């Protein structure tokens, strides 16, 4: 499957690796901090081990010395003690040296490690984070159609999952009543266990989960098979014995009555991946994989690349920028080599200390739990006054788009770690959201400028679900499109999403440009055309 992703150009030419559980939060800046925290704890643990080894070496030397003395004394105890020096040393050892040894044995050299661990523990992920990480992994599995073996055996960036890891993923799915993923990961755990991998989890426990999760999906025959295998390993298992009778009764009932077409349809609906809150999920995920694109060869032949100077703008007459057409209707263009590596690094440096969890005013977010937000990126807002680089980027956007950025929002910098995504949404305020940007007093969002500040090893595309377009991250490039028609009406074709990052780390910055100030730059019209 990874090879297929490469063939579809889901992977950029630049390879940067990141620890997989950005799944866990999915936010690479914080994940990097956790990585360094763990590294510090490992070093502290090694210091503790060395201290224990020194302590044991001292005890061993003392024991070896006494062993020699005991052997010599044991040959002729009276003769040995008849020597005054030996008698004195025996008194000394028993009176003082054994007490010193007792103190050495009782000395706790773990204080430094325990103290460091206690301090660092406050920064550790919690249960919600771990659940979020597991959900992110399963979301990646579904989006990019990866089987459990591909992920577990290290074909995905070389990181393997143990039986315990697969079992834990299955348990998270089970706790969410997601029996589809419970089955997938418990089957993988059982497979690795059958292949001889050592684990604290036994086959009986895994089969117990499998039997129930398969039953919940309507497959009585497989539920019965798993139950029988469980009982071969543990004939006294009370729940399995009860299930065995129930499954056999239900199967016999089906065979006797004959499965009706309605019952078969109901069973088929229970199997497979459960539905979720996003009705366009299938289309969204197809585009993330590079499938379902709606650009015909004839339309594609009308897309061009060019040197662009924005109607002979003084800054770009001699040094025009490279511009590529990404899509025709609505028109989406990409600017190449639009910022330098140095500028991008400065923007990231400014953003990192002030990350806040990103939220969007979308109906699908209402009523969601905390763990469901874990896959959102981290974002920060940078004003032009904060650093010359931010001011220069803002000015560059104005020069190239021809739009006034003084009424635009601050530059938003977002970081997506592995699994990080931003689901389908509109950038503009719709008719049923008349107060969306009222506080800003600058009108609706007329246009979007999206700057990619990193390459992504796999995944992370920006997809437009209505028109069937996919735009892939390329470091140092920016894509631009209008959210509103010249009439001021919202262009619903611009509904878009950020696909989950499969492998790597994605940095972007957005500039949302508003209507105020554009009256003479993009004149309004009655038509709803590009």
mmCIF file with all atom_site columns, N, CA and C in Angstrom, residues 450-514:
data_model
loop_
_atom_site.group_PDB
_atom_site.id
_atom_site.type_symbol
_atom_site.label_atom_id
_atom_site.label_alt_id
_atom_site.label_comp_id
_atom_site.label_asym_id
_atom_site.label_entity_id
_atom_site.label_seq_id
_atom_site.pdbx_PDB_ins_code
_atom_site.Cartn_x
_atom_site.Cartn_y
_atom_site.Cartn_z
_atom_site.occupancy
_atom_site.B_iso_or_equiv
_atom_site.pdbx_formal_charge
_atom_site.auth_seq_id
_atom_site.auth_comp_id
_atom_site.auth_asym_id
_atom_site.auth_atom_id
_atom_site.pdbx_PDB_model_num
ATOM 1   N N  . UNK A 1 450 ? -2.658  30.036 1.347  1.00 0.00 ? 450 UNK A N  1
ATOM 2   C CA . UNK A 1 450 ? -2.191  28.904 2.150  1.00 0.00 ? 450 UNK A CA 1
ATOM 3   C C  . UNK A 1 450 ? -0.746  28.601 1.774  1.00 0.00 ? 450 UNK A C  1
ATOM 4   N N  . UNK A 1 451 ? 0.153   28.834 2.714  1.00 0.00 ? 451 UNK A N  1
ATOM 5   C CA . UNK A 1 451 ? 1.589   28.641 2.487  1.00 0.00 ? 451 UNK A CA 1
ATOM 6   C C  . UNK A 1 451 ? 2.040   27.334 3.129  1.00 0.00 ? 451 UNK A C  1
ATOM 7   N N  . UNK A 1 452 ? 2.679   26.459 2.352  1.00 0.00 ? 452 UNK A N  1
ATOM 8   C CA . UNK A 1 452 ? 3.237   25.217 2.877  1.00 0.00 ? 452 UNK A CA 1
ATOM 9   C C  . UNK A 1 452 ? 4.675   25.470 3.319  1.00 0.00 ? 452 UNK A C  1
ATOM 10  N N  . UNK A 1 453 ? 4.939   25.202 4.602  1.00 0.00 ? 453 UNK A N  1
ATOM 11  C CA . UNK A 1 453 ? 6.271   25.474 5.139  1.00 0.00 ? 453 UNK A CA 1
ATOM 12  C C  . UNK A 1 453 ? 7.062   24.202 5.436  1.00 0.00 ? 453 UNK A C  1
ATOM 13  N N  . UNK A 1 454 ? 6.622   23.080 4.901  1.00 0.00 ? 454 UNK A N  1
ATOM 14  C CA . UNK A 1 454 ? 7.378   21.837 5.019  1.00 0.00 ? 454 UNK A CA 1
ATOM 15  C C  . UNK A 1 454 ? 6.898   20.885 3.933  1.00 0.00 ? 454 UNK A C  1
ATOM 16  N N  . UNK A 1 455 ? 7.764   19.964 3.559  1.00 0.00 ? 455 UNK A N  1
ATOM 17  C CA . UNK A 1 455 ? 7.327   18.840 2.743  1.00 0.00 ? 455 UNK A CA 1
ATOM 18  C C  . UNK A 1 455 ? 6.736   17.795 3.685  1.00 0.00 ? 455 UNK A C  1
ATOM 19  N N  . UNK A 1 456 ? 5.931   16.910 3.149  1.00 0.00 ? 456 UNK A N  1
ATOM 20  C CA . UNK A 1 456 ? 5.322   15.854 3.953  1.00 0.00 ? 456 UNK A CA 1
ATOM 21  C C  . UNK A 1 456 ? 5.652   14.524 3.288  1.00 0.00 ? 456 UNK A C  1
ATOM 22  N N  . UNK A 1 457 ? 6.161   13.604 4.071  1.00 0.00 ? 457 UNK A N  1
ATOM 23  C CA . UNK A 1 457 ? 6.592   12.332 3.502  1.00 0.00 ? 457 UNK A CA 1
ATOM 24  C C  . UNK A 1 457 ? 5.438   11.567 2.879  1.00 0.00 ? 457 UNK A C  1
ATOM 25  N N  . UNK A 1 458 ? 4.285   11.540 3.532  1.00 0.00 ? 458 UNK A N  1
ATOM 26  C CA . UNK A 1 458 ? 3.107   10.880 2.974  1.00 0.00 ? 458 UNK A CA 1
ATOM 27  C C  . UNK A 1 458 ? 1.854   11.469 3.588  1.00 0.00 ? 458 UNK A C  1
ATOM 28  N N  . UNK A 1 459 ? 0.828   11.661 2.758  1.00 0.00 ? 459 UNK A N  1
ATOM 29  C CA . UNK A 1 459 ? -0.432  12.230 3.237  1.00 0.00 ? 459 UNK A CA 1
ATOM 30  C C  . UNK A 1 459 ? -0.368  13.741 3.313  1.00 0.00 ? 459 UNK A C  1
ATOM 31  N N  . UNK A 1 460 ? -1.373  14.322 3.997  1.00 0.00 ? 460 UNK A N  1
ATOM 32  C CA . UNK A 1 460 ? -1.358  15.756 4.271  1.00 0.00 ? 460 UNK A CA 1
ATOM 33  C C  . UNK A 1 460 ? -1.810  16.649 3.136  1.00 0.00 ? 460 UNK A C  1
ATOM 34  N N  . UNK A 1 461 ? -2.476  16.107 2.120  1.00 0.00 ? 461 UNK A N  1
ATOM 35  C CA . UNK A 1 461 ? -2.932  16.934 1.003  1.00 0.00 ? 461 UNK A CA 1
ATOM 36  C C  . UNK A 1 461 ? -4.056  17.869 1.437  1.00 0.00 ? 461 UNK A C  1
ATOM 37  N N  . UNK A 1 462 ? -4.230  18.959 0.685  1.00 0.00 ? 462 UNK A N  1
ATOM 38  C CA . UNK A 1 462 ? -5.396  19.823 0.835  1.00 0.00 ? 462 UNK A CA 1
ATOM 39  C C  . UNK A 1 462 ? -6.371  19.411 -0.258 1.00 0.00 ? 462 UNK A C  1
ATOM 40  N N  . UNK A 1 463 ? -7.576  18.976 0.131  1.00 0.00 ? 463 UNK A N  1
ATOM 41  C CA . UNK A 1 463 ? -8.519  18.467 -0.860 1.00 0.00 ? 463 UNK A CA 1
ATOM 42  C C  . UNK A 1 463 ? -9.795  19.297 -0.852 1.00 0.00 ? 463 UNK A C  1
ATOM 43  N N  . UNK A 1 464 ? -10.371 19.454 -2.046 1.00 0.00 ? 464 UNK A N  1
ATOM 44  C CA . UNK A 1 464 ? -11.606 20.203 -2.228 1.00 0.00 ? 464 UNK A CA 1
ATOM 45  C C  . UNK A 1 464 ? -12.698 19.195 -2.576 1.00 0.00 ? 464 UNK A C  1
ATOM 46  N N  . UNK A 1 465 ? -13.555 18.901 -1.597 1.00 0.00 ? 465 UNK A N  1
ATOM 47  C CA . UNK A 1 465 ? -14.471 17.767 -1.719 1.00 0.00 ? 465 UNK A CA 1
ATOM 48  C C  . UNK A 1 465 ? -15.582 17.995 -2.734 1.00 0.00 ? 465 UNK A C  1
ATOM 49  N N  . UNK A 1 466 ? -15.962 19.235 -2.990 1.00 0.00 ? 466 UNK A N  1
ATOM 50  C CA . UNK A 1 466 ? -17.057 19.502 -3.921 1.00 0.00 ? 466 UNK A CA 1
ATOM 51  C C  . UNK A 1 466 ? -16.604 19.346 -5.369 1.00 0.00 ? 466 UNK A C  1
ATOM 52  N N  . UNK A 1 467 ? -15.407 19.810 -5.677 1.00 0.00 ? 467 UNK A N  1
ATOM 53  C CA . UNK A 1 467 ? -14.933 19.785 -7.064 1.00 0.00 ? 467 UNK A CA 1
ATOM 54  C C  . UNK A 1 467 ? -14.030 18.594 -7.364 1.00 0.00 ? 467 UNK A C  1
ATOM 55  N N  . UNK A 1 468 ? -13.592 17.873 -6.311 1.00 0.00 ? 468 UNK A N  1
ATOM 56  C CA . UNK A 1 468 ? -12.751 16.700 -6.524 1.00 0.00 ? 468 UNK A CA 1
ATOM 57  C C  . UNK A 1 468 ? -11.312 17.041 -6.841 1.00 0.00 ? 468 UNK A C  1
ATOM 58  N N  . UNK A 1 469 ? -10.755 18.028 -6.158 1.00 0.00 ? 469 UNK A N  1
ATOM 59  C CA . UNK A 1 469 ? -9.368  18.442 -6.384 1.00 0.00 ? 469 UNK A CA 1
ATOM 60  C C  . UNK A 1 469 ? -8.500  18.084 -5.189 1.00 0.00 ? 469 UNK A C  1
ATOM 61  N N  . UNK A 1 470 ? -7.240  17.739 -5.463 1.00 0.00 ? 470 UNK A N  1
ATOM 62  C CA . UNK A 1 470 ? -6.255  17.462 -4.408 1.00 0.00 ? 470 UNK A CA 1
ATOM 63  C C  . UNK A 1 470 ? -5.011  18.292 -4.678 1.00 0.00 ? 470 UNK A C  1
ATOM 64  N N  . UNK A 1 471 ? -4.563  19.004 -3.664 1.00 0.00 ? 471 UNK A N  1
ATOM 65  C CA . UNK A 1 471 ? -3.367  19.840 -3.774 1.00 0.00 ? 471 UNK A CA 1
ATOM 66  C C  . UNK A 1 471 ? -2.354  19.323 -2.763 1.00 0.00 ? 471 UNK A C  1
ATOM 67  N N  . UNK A 1 472 ? -1.161  18.983 -3.224 1.00 0.00 ? 472 UNK A N  1
ATOM 68  C CA . UNK A 1 472 ? -0.175  18.337 -2.357 1.00 0.00 ? 472 UNK A CA 1
ATOM 69  C C  . UNK A 1 472 ? 0.795   19.350 -1.772 1.00 0.00 ? 472 UNK A C  1
ATOM 70  N N  . UNK A 1 473 ? 1.210   19.171 -0.519 1.00 0.00 ? 473 UNK A N  1
ATOM 71  C CA . UNK A 1 473 ? 2.157   20.098 0.116  1.00 0.00 ? 473 UNK A CA 1
ATOM 72  C C  . UNK A 1 473 ? 3.506   20.102 -0.607 1.00 0.00 ? 473 UNK A C  1
ATOM 73  N N  . UNK A 1 474 ? 4.030   21.284 -0.829 1.00 0.00 ? 474 UNK A N  1
ATOM 74  C CA . UNK A 1 474 ? 5.386   21.447 -1.374 1.00 0.00 ? 474 UNK A CA 1
ATOM 75  C C  . UNK A 1 474 ? 6.023   22.627 -0.647 1.00 0.00 ? 474 UNK A C  1
ATOM 76  N N  . UNK A 1 475 ? 7.083   22.377 0.030  1.00 0.00 ? 475 UNK A N  1
ATOM 77  C CA . UNK A 1 475 ? 7.706   23.386 0.884  1.00 0.00 ? 475 UNK A CA 1
ATOM 78  C C  . UNK A 1 475 ? 8.069   24.638 0.086  1.00 0.00 ? 475 UNK A C  1
ATOM 79  N N  . UNK A 1 476 ? 7.729   25.793 0.669  1.00 0.00 ? 476 UNK A N  1
ATOM 80  C CA . UNK A 1 476 ? 8.076   27.066 0.059  1.00 0.00 ? 476 UNK A CA 1
ATOM 81  C C  . UNK A 1 476 ? 7.106   27.534 -1.002 1.00 0.00 ? 476 UNK A C  1
ATOM 82  N N  . UNK A 1 477 ? 5.988   26.788 -1.203 1.00 0.00 ? 477 UNK A N  1
ATOM 83  C CA . UNK A 1 477 ? 4.979   27.203 -2.177 1.00 0.00 ? 477 UNK A CA 1
ATOM 84  C C  . UNK A 1 477 ? 3.712   27.636 -1.453 1.00 0.00 ? 477 UNK A C  1
ATOM 85  N N  . UNK A 1 478 ? 2.897   28.428 -2.156 1.00 0.00 ? 478 UNK A N  1
ATOM 86  C CA . UNK A 1 478 ? 1.632   28.890 -1.582 1.00 0.00 ? 478 UNK A CA 1
ATOM 87  C C  . UNK A 1 478 ? 0.526   28.721 -2.618 1.00 0.00 ? 478 UNK A C  1
ATOM 88  N N  . UNK A 1 479 ? -0.651  28.311 -2.167 1.00 0.00 ? 479 UNK A N  1
ATOM 89  C CA . UNK A 1 479 ? -1.810  28.243 -3.057 1.00 0.00 ? 479 UNK A CA 1
ATOM 90  C C  . UNK A 1 479 ? -2.794  29.341 -2.654 1.00 0.00 ? 479 UNK A C  1
ATOM 91  N N  . UNK A 1 480 ? -3.516  29.822 -3.666 1.00 0.00 ? 480 UNK A N  1
ATOM 92  C CA . UNK A 1 480 ? -4.412  30.967 -3.455 1.00 0.00 ? 480 UNK A CA 1
ATOM 93  C C  . UNK A 1 480 ? -5.703  30.722 -4.211 1.00 0.00 ? 480 UNK A C  1
ATOM 94  N N  . UNK A 1 481 ? -6.830  31.066 -3.555 1.00 0.00 ? 481 UNK A N  1
ATOM 95  C CA . UNK A 1 481 ? -8.133  30.992 -4.223 1.00 0.00 ? 481 UNK A CA 1
ATOM 96  C C  . UNK A 1 481 ? -9.087  31.997 -3.591 1.00 0.00 ? 481 UNK A C  1
ATOM 97  N N  . UNK A 1 482 ? -10.136 32.345 -4.366 1.00 0.00 ? 482 UNK A N  1
ATOM 98  C CA . UNK A 1 482 ? -11.196 33.226 -3.867 1.00 0.00 ? 482 UNK A CA 1
ATOM 99  C C  . UNK A 1 482 ? -12.302 32.386 -3.247 1.00 0.00 ? 482 UNK A C  1
ATOM 100 N N  . UNK A 1 483 ? -12.778 32.801 -2.066 1.00 0.00 ? 483 UNK A N  1
ATOM 101 C CA . UNK A 1 483 ? -13.876 32.130 -1.385 1.00 0.00 ? 483 UNK A CA 1
ATOM 102 C C  . UNK A 1 483 ? -15.239 32.692 -1.784 1.00 0.00 ? 483 UNK A C  1
ATOM 103 N N  . UNK A 1 484 ? -15.238 33.913 -2.321 1.00 0.00 ? 484 UNK A N  1
ATOM 104 C CA . UNK A 1 484 ? -16.490 34.581 -2.696 1.00 0.00 ? 484 UNK A CA 1
ATOM 105 C C  . UNK A 1 484 ? -16.494 34.888 -4.187 1.00 0.00 ? 484 UNK A C  1
ATOM 106 N N  . UNK A 1 485 ? -17.674 34.823 -4.774 1.00 0.00 ? 485 UNK A N  1
ATOM 107 C CA . UNK A 1 485 ? -17.843 35.307 -6.139 1.00 0.00 ? 485 UNK A CA 1
ATOM 108 C C  . UNK A 1 485 ? -17.734 36.829 -6.144 1.00 0.00 ? 485 UNK A C  1
ATOM 109 N N  . UNK A 1 486 ? -17.548 37.444 -7.329 1.00 0.00 ? 486 UNK A N  1
ATOM 110 C CA . UNK A 1 486 ? -17.546 38.915 -7.385 1.00 0.00 ? 486 UNK A CA 1
ATOM 111 C C  . UNK A 1 486 ? -18.823 39.537 -6.829 1.00 0.00 ? 486 UNK A C  1
ATOM 112 N N  . UNK A 1 487 ? -19.923 38.771 -6.836 1.00 0.00 ? 487 UNK A N  1
ATOM 113 C CA . UNK A 1 487 ? -21.181 39.280 -6.300 1.00 0.00 ? 487 UNK A CA 1
ATOM 114 C C  . UNK A 1 487 ? -21.180 39.339 -4.775 1.00 0.00 ? 487 UNK A C  1
ATOM 115 N N  . UNK A 1 488 ? -20.202 38.701 -4.150 1.00 0.00 ? 488 UNK A N  1
ATOM 116 C CA . UNK A 1 488 ? -20.148 38.641 -2.694 1.00 0.00 ? 488 UNK A CA 1
ATOM 117 C C  . UNK A 1 488 ? -20.757 37.371 -2.131 1.00 0.00 ? 488 UNK A C  1
ATOM 118 N N  . UNK A 1 489 ? -21.385 36.577 -2.999 1.00 0.00 ? 489 UNK A N  1
ATOM 119 C CA . UNK A 1 489 ? -21.945 35.300 -2.562 1.00 0.00 ? 489 UNK A CA 1
ATOM 120 C C  . UNK A 1 489 ? -20.827 34.283 -2.343 1.00 0.00 ? 489 UNK A C  1
ATOM 121 N N  . UNK A 1 490 ? -21.018 33.395 -1.380 1.00 0.00 ? 490 UNK A N  1
ATOM 122 C CA . UNK A 1 490 ? -20.016 32.384 -1.109 1.00 0.00 ? 490 UNK A CA 1
ATOM 123 C C  . UNK A 1 490 ? -19.916 31.356 -2.231 1.00 0.00 ? 490 UNK A C  1
ATOM 124 N N  . UNK A 1 491 ? -18.705 30.964 -2.536 1.00 0.00 ? 491 UNK A N  1
ATOM 125 C CA . UNK A 1 491 ? -18.456 29.938 -3.554 1.00 0.00 ? 491 UNK A CA 1
ATOM 126 C C  . UNK A 1 491 ? -18.369 28.588 -2.844 1.00 0.00 ? 491 UNK A C  1
ATOM 127 N N  . UNK A 1 492 ? -19.443 27.830 -2.877 1.00 0.00 ? 492 UNK A N  1
ATOM 128 C CA . UNK A 1 492 ? -19.512 26.572 -2.144 1.00 0.00 ? 492 UNK A CA 1
ATOM 129 C C  . UNK A 1 492 ? -18.615 25.493 -2.732 1.00 0.00 ? 492 UNK A C  1
ATOM 130 N N  . UNK A 1 493 ? -18.057 25.764 -3.889 1.00 0.00 ? 493 UNK A N  1
ATOM 131 C CA . UNK A 1 493 ? -17.107 24.817 -4.478 1.00 0.00 ? 493 UNK A CA 1
ATOM 132 C C  . UNK A 1 493 ? -15.783 24.805 -3.724 1.00 0.00 ? 493 UNK A C  1
ATOM 133 N N  . UNK A 1 494 ? -15.566 25.795 -2.872 1.00 0.00 ? 494 UNK A N  1
ATOM 134 C CA . UNK A 1 494 ? -14.281 25.905 -2.169 1.00 0.00 ? 494 UNK A CA 1
ATOM 135 C C  . UNK A 1 494 ? -14.248 25.141 -0.846 1.00 0.00 ? 494 UNK A C  1
ATOM 136 N N  . UNK A 1 495 ? -15.252 24.320 -0.585 1.00 0.00 ? 495 UNK A N  1
ATOM 137 C CA . UNK A 1 495 ? -15.223 23.497 0.632  1.00 0.00 ? 495 UNK A CA 1
ATOM 138 C C  . UNK A 1 495 ? -13.989 22.590 0.556  1.00 0.00 ? 495 UNK A C  1
ATOM 139 N N  . UNK A 1 496 ? -13.171 22.633 1.601  1.00 0.00 ? 496 UNK A N  1
ATOM 140 C CA . UNK A 1 496 ? -11.893 21.926 1.536  1.00 0.00 ? 496 UNK A CA 1
ATOM 141 C C  . UNK A 1 496 ? -11.517 21.355 2.897  1.00 0.00 ? 496 UNK A C  1
ATOM 142 N N  . UNK A 1 497 ? -10.476 20.528 2.895  1.00 0.00 ? 497 UNK A N  1
ATOM 143 C CA . UNK A 1 497 ? -10.028 19.856 4.120  1.00 0.00 ? 497 UNK A CA 1
ATOM 144 C C  . UNK A 1 497 ? -8.537  19.590 4.033  1.00 0.00 ? 497 UNK A C  1
ATOM 145 N N  . UNK A 1 498 ? -7.925  19.418 5.205  1.00 0.00 ? 498 UNK A N  1
ATOM 146 C CA . UNK A 1 498 ? -6.521  18.996 5.276  1.00 0.00 ? 498 UNK A CA 1
ATOM 147 C C  . UNK A 1 498 ? -6.508  17.512 5.615  1.00 0.00 ? 498 UNK A C  1
ATOM 148 N N  . UNK A 1 499 ? -5.982  16.702 4.713  1.00 0.00 ? 499 UNK A N  1
ATOM 149 C CA . UNK A 1 499 ? -5.937  15.257 4.931  1.00 0.00 ? 499 UNK A CA 1
ATOM 150 C C  . UNK A 1 499 ? -4.979  14.918 6.063  1.00 0.00 ? 499 UNK A C  1
ATOM 151 N N  . UNK A 1 500 ? -5.231  13.809 6.762  1.00 0.00 ? 500 UNK A N  1
ATOM 152 C CA . UNK A 1 500 ? -4.328  13.423 7.850  1.00 0.00 ? 500 UNK A CA 1
ATOM 153 C C  . UNK A 1 500 ? -2.916  13.147 7.343  1.00 0.00 ? 500 UNK A C  1
ATOM 154 N N  . UNK A 1 501 ? -1.956  13.579 8.130  1.00 0.00 ? 501 UNK A N  1
ATOM 155 C CA . UNK A 1 501 ? -0.553  13.319 7.812  1.00 0.00 ? 501 UNK A CA 1
ATOM 156 C C  . UNK A 1 501 ? -0.267  11.857 8.119  1.00 0.00 ? 501 UNK A C  1
ATOM 157 N N  . UNK A 1 502 ? 0.200   11.121 7.114  1.00 0.00 ? 502 UNK A N  1
ATOM 158 C CA . UNK A 1 502 ? 0.469   9.699  7.297  1.00 0.00 ? 502 UNK A CA 1
ATOM 159 C C  . UNK A 1 502 ? 1.860   9.474  7.873  1.00 0.00 ? 502 UNK A C  1
ATOM 160 N N  . UNK A 1 503 ? 2.847   10.086 7.256  1.00 0.00 ? 503 UNK A N  1
ATOM 161 C CA . UNK A 1 503 ? 4.215   10.010 7.767  1.00 0.00 ? 503 UNK A CA 1
ATOM 162 C C  . UNK A 1 503 ? 4.844   11.379 7.578  1.00 0.00 ? 503 UNK A C  1
ATOM 163 N N  . UNK A 1 504 ? 5.387   11.940 8.633  1.00 0.00 ? 504 UNK A N  1
ATOM 164 C CA . UNK A 1 504 ? 6.063   13.233 8.518  1.00 0.00 ? 504 UNK A CA 1
ATOM 165 C C  . UNK A 1 504 ? 5.474   14.297 9.422  1.00 0.00 ? 504 UNK A C  1
ATOM 166 N N  . UNK A 1 505 ? 5.642   15.525 9.008  1.00 0.00 ? 505 UNK A N  1
ATOM 167 C CA . UNK A 1 505 ? 5.316   16.674 9.838  1.00 0.00 ? 505 UNK A CA 1
ATOM 168 C C  . UNK A 1 505 ? 4.941   17.820 8.910  1.00 0.00 ? 505 UNK A C  1
ATOM 169 N N  . UNK A 1 506 ? 3.787   18.400 9.101  1.00 0.00 ? 506 UNK A N  1
ATOM 170 C CA . UNK A 1 506 ? 3.276   19.415 8.165  1.00 0.00 ? 506 UNK A CA 1
ATOM 171 C C  . UNK A 1 506 ? 3.136   20.766 8.852  1.00 0.00 ? 506 UNK A C  1
ATOM 172 N N  . UNK A 1 507 ? 3.794   21.763 8.277  1.00 0.00 ? 507 UNK A N  1
ATOM 173 C CA . UNK A 1 507 ? 3.684   23.146 8.740  1.00 0.00 ? 507 UNK A CA 1
ATOM 174 C C  . UNK A 1 507 ? 3.026   23.965 7.639  1.00 0.00 ? 507 UNK A C  1
ATOM 175 N N  . UNK A 1 508 ? 2.014   24.738 7.996  1.00 0.00 ? 508 UNK A N  1
ATOM 176 C CA . UNK A 1 508 ? 1.382   25.650 7.041  1.00 0.00 ? 508 UNK A CA 1
ATOM 177 C C  . UNK A 1 508 ? 1.130   26.985 7.728  1.00 0.00 ? 508 UNK A C  1
ATOM 178 N N  . UNK A 1 509 ? 0.939   28.007 6.911  1.00 0.00 ? 509 UNK A N  1
ATOM 179 C CA . UNK A 1 509 ? 0.461   29.292 7.447  1.00 0.00 ? 509 UNK A CA 1
ATOM 180 C C  . UNK A 1 509 ? -0.621  29.818 6.517  1.00 0.00 ? 509 UNK A C  1
ATOM 181 N N  . UNK A 1 510 ? -1.663  30.378 7.119  1.00 0.00 ? 510 UNK A N  1
ATOM 182 C CA . UNK A 1 510 ? -2.815  30.880 6.366  1.00 0.00 ? 510 UNK A CA 1
ATOM 183 C C  . UNK A 1 510 ? -2.920  32.392 6.505  1.00 0.00 ? 510 UNK A C  1
ATOM 184 N N  . UNK A 1 511 ? -3.357  33.002 5.431  1.00 0.00 ? 511 UNK A N  1
ATOM 185 C CA . UNK A 1 511 ? -3.717  34.417 5.475  1.00 0.00 ? 511 UNK A CA 1
ATOM 186 C C  . UNK A 1 511 ? -5.127  34.524 4.912  1.00 0.00 ? 511 UNK A C  1
ATOM 187 N N  . UNK A 1 512 ? -6.085  34.886 5.774  1.00 0.00 ? 512 UNK A N  1
ATOM 188 C CA . UNK A 1 512 ? -7.451  35.051 5.318  1.00 0.00 ? 512 UNK A CA 1
ATOM 189 C C  . UNK A 1 512 ? -7.706  36.535 5.057  1.00 0.00 ? 512 UNK A C  1
ATOM 190 N N  . UNK A 1 513 ? -7.976  36.829 3.796  1.00 0.00 ? 513 UNK A N  1
ATOM 191 C CA . UNK A 1 513 ? -8.156  38.215 3.354  1.00 0.00 ? 513 UNK A CA 1
ATOM 192 C C  . UNK A 1 513 ? -9.637  38.538 3.329  1.00 0.00 ? 513 UNK A C  1
ATOM 193 N N  . UNK A 1 514 ? -10.005 39.718 3.866  1.00 0.00 ? 514 UNK A N  1
ATOM 194 C CA . UNK A 1 514 ? -11.413 40.081 4.016  1.00 0.00 ? 514 UNK A CA 1
ATOM 195 C C  . UNK A 1 514 ? -11.865 41.101 2.965  1.00 0.00 ? 514 UNK A C  1
#
